[in-house]
Coordinates of C-alpha atoms and ligand atoms in Angstrom, one line a residue:
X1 CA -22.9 7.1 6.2
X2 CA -20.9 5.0 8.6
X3 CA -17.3 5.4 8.1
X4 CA -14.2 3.7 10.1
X5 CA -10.8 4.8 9.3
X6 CA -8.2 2.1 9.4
X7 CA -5.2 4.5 8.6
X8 CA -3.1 5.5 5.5
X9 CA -5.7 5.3 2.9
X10 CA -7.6 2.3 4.4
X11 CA -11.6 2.9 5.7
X12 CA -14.4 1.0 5.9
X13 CA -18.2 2.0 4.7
X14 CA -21.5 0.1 5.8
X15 CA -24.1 0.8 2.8
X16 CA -27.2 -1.1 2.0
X17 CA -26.4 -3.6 4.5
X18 CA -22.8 -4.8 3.2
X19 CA -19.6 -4.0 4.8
X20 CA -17.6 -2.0 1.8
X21 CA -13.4 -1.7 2.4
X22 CA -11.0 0.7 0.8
X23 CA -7.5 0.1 -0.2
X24 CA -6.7 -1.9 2.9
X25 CA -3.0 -1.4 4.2
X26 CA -3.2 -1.9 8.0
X27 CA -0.2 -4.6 8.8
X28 CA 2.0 -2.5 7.2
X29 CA 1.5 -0.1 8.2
X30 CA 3.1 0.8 11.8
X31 CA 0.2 3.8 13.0
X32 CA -2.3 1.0 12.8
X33 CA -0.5 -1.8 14.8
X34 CA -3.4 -1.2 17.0
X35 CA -6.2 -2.4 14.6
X36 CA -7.0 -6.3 15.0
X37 CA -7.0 -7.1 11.0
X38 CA -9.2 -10.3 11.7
X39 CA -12.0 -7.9 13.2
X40 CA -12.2 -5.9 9.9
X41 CA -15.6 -7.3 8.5
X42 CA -15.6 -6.7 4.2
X43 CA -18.5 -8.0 1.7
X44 CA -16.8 -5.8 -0.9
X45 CA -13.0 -4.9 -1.2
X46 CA -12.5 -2.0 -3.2
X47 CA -9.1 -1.0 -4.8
X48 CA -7.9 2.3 -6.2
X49 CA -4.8 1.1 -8.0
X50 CA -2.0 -1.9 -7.5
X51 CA 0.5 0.3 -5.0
X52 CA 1.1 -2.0 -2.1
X53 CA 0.0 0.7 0.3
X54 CA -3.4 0.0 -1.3
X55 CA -3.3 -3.8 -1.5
X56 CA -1.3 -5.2 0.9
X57 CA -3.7 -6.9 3.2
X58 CA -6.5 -6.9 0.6
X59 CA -6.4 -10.7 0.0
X60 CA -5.8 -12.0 3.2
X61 CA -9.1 -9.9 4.4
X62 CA -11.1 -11.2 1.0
X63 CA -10.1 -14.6 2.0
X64 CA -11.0 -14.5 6.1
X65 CA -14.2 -12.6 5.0
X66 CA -15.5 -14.1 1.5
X67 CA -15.3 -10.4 0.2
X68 CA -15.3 -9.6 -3.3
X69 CA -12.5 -7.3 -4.8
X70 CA -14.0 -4.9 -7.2
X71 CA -11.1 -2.6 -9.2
X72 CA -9.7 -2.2 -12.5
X73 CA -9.1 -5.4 -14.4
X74 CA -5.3 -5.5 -14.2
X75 CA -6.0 -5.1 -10.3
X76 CA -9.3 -7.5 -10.4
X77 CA -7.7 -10.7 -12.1
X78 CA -4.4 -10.3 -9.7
X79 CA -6.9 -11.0 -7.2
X80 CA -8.6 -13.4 -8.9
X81 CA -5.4 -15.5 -9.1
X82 CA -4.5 -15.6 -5.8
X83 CA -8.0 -17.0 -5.3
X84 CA -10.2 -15.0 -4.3
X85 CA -13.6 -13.5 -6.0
X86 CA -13.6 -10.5 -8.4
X87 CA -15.7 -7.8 -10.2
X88 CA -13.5 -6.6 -13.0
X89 CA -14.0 -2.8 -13.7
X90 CA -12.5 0.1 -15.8
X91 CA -12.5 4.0 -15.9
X92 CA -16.0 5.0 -17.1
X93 CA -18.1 2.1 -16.3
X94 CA -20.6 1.9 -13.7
X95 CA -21.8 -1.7 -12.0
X96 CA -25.3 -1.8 -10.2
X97 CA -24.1 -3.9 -6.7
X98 CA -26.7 -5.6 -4.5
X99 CA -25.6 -2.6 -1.8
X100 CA -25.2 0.2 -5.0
X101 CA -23.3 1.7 -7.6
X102 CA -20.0 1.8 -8.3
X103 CA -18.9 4.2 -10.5
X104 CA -14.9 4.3 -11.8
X105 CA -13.5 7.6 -12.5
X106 CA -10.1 9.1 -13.5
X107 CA -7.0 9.7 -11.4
X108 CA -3.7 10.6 -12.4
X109 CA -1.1 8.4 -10.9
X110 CA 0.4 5.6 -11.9
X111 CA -0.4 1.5 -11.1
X112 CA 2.0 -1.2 -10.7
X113 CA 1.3 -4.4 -8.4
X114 CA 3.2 -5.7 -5.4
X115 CA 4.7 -7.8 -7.9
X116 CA 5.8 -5.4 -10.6
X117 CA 3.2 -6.3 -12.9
X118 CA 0.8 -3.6 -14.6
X119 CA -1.6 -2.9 -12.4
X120 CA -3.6 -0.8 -15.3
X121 CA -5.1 2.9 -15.0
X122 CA -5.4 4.4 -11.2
X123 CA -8.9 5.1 -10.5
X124 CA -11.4 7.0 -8.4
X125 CA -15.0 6.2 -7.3
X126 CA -18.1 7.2 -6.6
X127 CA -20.5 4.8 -4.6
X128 CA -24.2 5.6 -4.4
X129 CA -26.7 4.3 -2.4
X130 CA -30.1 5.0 -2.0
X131 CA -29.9 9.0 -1.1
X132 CA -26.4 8.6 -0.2
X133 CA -23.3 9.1 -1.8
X134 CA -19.6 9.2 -1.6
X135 CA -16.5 9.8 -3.8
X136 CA -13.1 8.3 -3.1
X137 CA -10.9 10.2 -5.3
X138 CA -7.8 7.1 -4.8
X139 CA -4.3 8.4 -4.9
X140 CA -4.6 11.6 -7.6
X141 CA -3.4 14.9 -8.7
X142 CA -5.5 17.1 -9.1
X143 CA -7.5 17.0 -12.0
X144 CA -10.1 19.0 -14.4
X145 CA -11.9 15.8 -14.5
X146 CA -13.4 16.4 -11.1
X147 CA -15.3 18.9 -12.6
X148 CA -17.5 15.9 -14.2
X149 CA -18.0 14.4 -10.7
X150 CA -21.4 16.4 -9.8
X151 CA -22.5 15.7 -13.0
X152 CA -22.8 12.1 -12.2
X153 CA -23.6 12.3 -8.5
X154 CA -24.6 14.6 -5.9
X155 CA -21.9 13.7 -3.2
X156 CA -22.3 13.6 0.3
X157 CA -18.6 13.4 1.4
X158 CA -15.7 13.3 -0.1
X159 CA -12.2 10.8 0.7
X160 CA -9.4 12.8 -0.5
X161 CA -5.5 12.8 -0.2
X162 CA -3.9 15.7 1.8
X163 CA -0.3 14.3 2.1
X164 CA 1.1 16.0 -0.9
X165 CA 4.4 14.3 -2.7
X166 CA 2.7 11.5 -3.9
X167 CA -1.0 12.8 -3.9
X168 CA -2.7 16.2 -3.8
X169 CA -1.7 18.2 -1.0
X170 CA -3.6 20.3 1.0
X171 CA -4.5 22.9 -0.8
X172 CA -5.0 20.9 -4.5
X173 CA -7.5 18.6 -2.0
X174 CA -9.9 21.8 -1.5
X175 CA -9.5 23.0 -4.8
X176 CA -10.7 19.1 -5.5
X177 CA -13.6 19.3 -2.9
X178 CA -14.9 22.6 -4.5
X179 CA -15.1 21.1 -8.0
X180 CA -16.9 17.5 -6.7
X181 CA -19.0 20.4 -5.0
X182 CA -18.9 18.6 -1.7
X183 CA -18.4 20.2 1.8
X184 CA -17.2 17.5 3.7
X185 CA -14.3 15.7 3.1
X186 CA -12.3 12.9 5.2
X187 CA -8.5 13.4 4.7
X188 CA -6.4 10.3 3.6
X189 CA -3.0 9.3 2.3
X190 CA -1.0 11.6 5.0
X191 CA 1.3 10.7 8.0
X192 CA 2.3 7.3 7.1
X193 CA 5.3 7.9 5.7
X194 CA 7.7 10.9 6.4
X195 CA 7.3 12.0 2.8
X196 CA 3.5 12.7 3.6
X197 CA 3.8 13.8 6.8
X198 CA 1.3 16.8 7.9
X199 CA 0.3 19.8 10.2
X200 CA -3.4 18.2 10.8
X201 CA -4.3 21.5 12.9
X202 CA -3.1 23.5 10.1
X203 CA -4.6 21.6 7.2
X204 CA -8.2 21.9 9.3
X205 CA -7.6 25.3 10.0
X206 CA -6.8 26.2 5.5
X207 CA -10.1 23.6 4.7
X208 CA -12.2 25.3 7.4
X209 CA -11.1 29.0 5.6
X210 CA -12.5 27.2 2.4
X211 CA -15.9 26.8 3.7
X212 CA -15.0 22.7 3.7
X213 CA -15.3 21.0 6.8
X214 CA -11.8 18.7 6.8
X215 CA -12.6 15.2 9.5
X216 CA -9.0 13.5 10.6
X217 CA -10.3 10.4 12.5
X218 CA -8.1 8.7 14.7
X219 CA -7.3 5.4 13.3
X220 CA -9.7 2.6 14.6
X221 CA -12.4 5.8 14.8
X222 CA -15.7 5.6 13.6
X223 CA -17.5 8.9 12.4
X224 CA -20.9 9.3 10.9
X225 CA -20.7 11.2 7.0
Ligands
LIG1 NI1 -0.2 5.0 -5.1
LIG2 MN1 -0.5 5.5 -2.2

């Protein structure tokens, strides 16, 4: 699978033809004042929760692009007000898109929008796609409820936090990738801030001990998962 990583925990997929975008948070966010925001091509903008280092530039990209946001209702119709398209989803439910599924699975966090409203329950996701599959966990502790994820898909790669404070941390992230039963995951969620600042030789290094093999793109990067 095609992935670019925009930074934070902003990256973008290409599956079944469409352009698919994660939690975009690029203009804000100063380790990605590289990345032209008009060149960032979306069909579908997906969003873990309301936090504003999730949303931020997620309806100015819907609205140069046509995209449609797909997250959890609170989330969806905040969107949707601001004028742009929406698929309305909640924890548990699975929609059949024209590039996949979409599949919306627990995360413990919390959810408020950029303007203080509830932004509903946090959630993860898995995307499947023809053979492929993927599992963006969104901002979460670690959880028993990963245990369910190979039970609904065999994953190919995984998109987990590693900057701890917030998030998992390092080593919650590989006990996370051992119970999705996935071997290669794409760290997120770390070095923005200096609460989540990391050792990235040292957090390959303690994945790599685990059998997982950890990828830390450089933002703007393009890898193949
Ligand atoms: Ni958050
Ligand atoms: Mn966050």
């Amino acid at each position: 699978m095609r992935v670019t990583y925009f930074g934070h925990s902003c990256f973008g997929v290409e599956l079944g033809g469409k352009n698919i975008l994660f939690d975009p948070f690029i203009e804000g966010n100063e380790l990605a004042a590289h990345i032209d925001i008009a060149s960032i091509k979306a069909d579908y903008i997906l969003l873990s929760h309301g936090h504003s280092d999730h949303t931020a530039d997620a309806i100015s990209i819907a609205k140069a692009n046509g995209a449609t946001v797909v997250a959890s209702y609170e989330v969806a119709v905040w969107a949707g007000n601001q004028g742009v398209a929406y698929h309305p989803m909640n924890t548990g439910g699975k929609w059949h898109f024209d590039f996949g599924t979409v599949k919306c699975v627990s995360a413990v966090h919390s959810s408020s929008l950029p303007d203080g409203t509830y932004g509903g329950n946090p959630m993860g996701f898995i995307i499947e796609s023809g053979h492929q599959s993927m599992y963006y966990s969104g901002d979460t502790a670690l959880t028993l409820d990963m245990q369910l994820i190979p039970k609904f898909a065999n994953i190919t790669w995984a998109a987990l936090p590693i900057g701890d404070n917030f998030t998992m941390g390092i080593q919650d992230a590989i006990l996370a990738a051992k119970m999705v039963e996935c071997t290669k995951v794409m760290g997120v969620h770390y070095d923005t801030f200096g609460y989540i600042k990391i050792d990235k030789n040292s957090a390959v290094a303690q994945f790599k001990l685990a059998g997982i093999d950890l990828f830390l793109p450089g933002i703007g990067d393009t890898l193949d998962l």
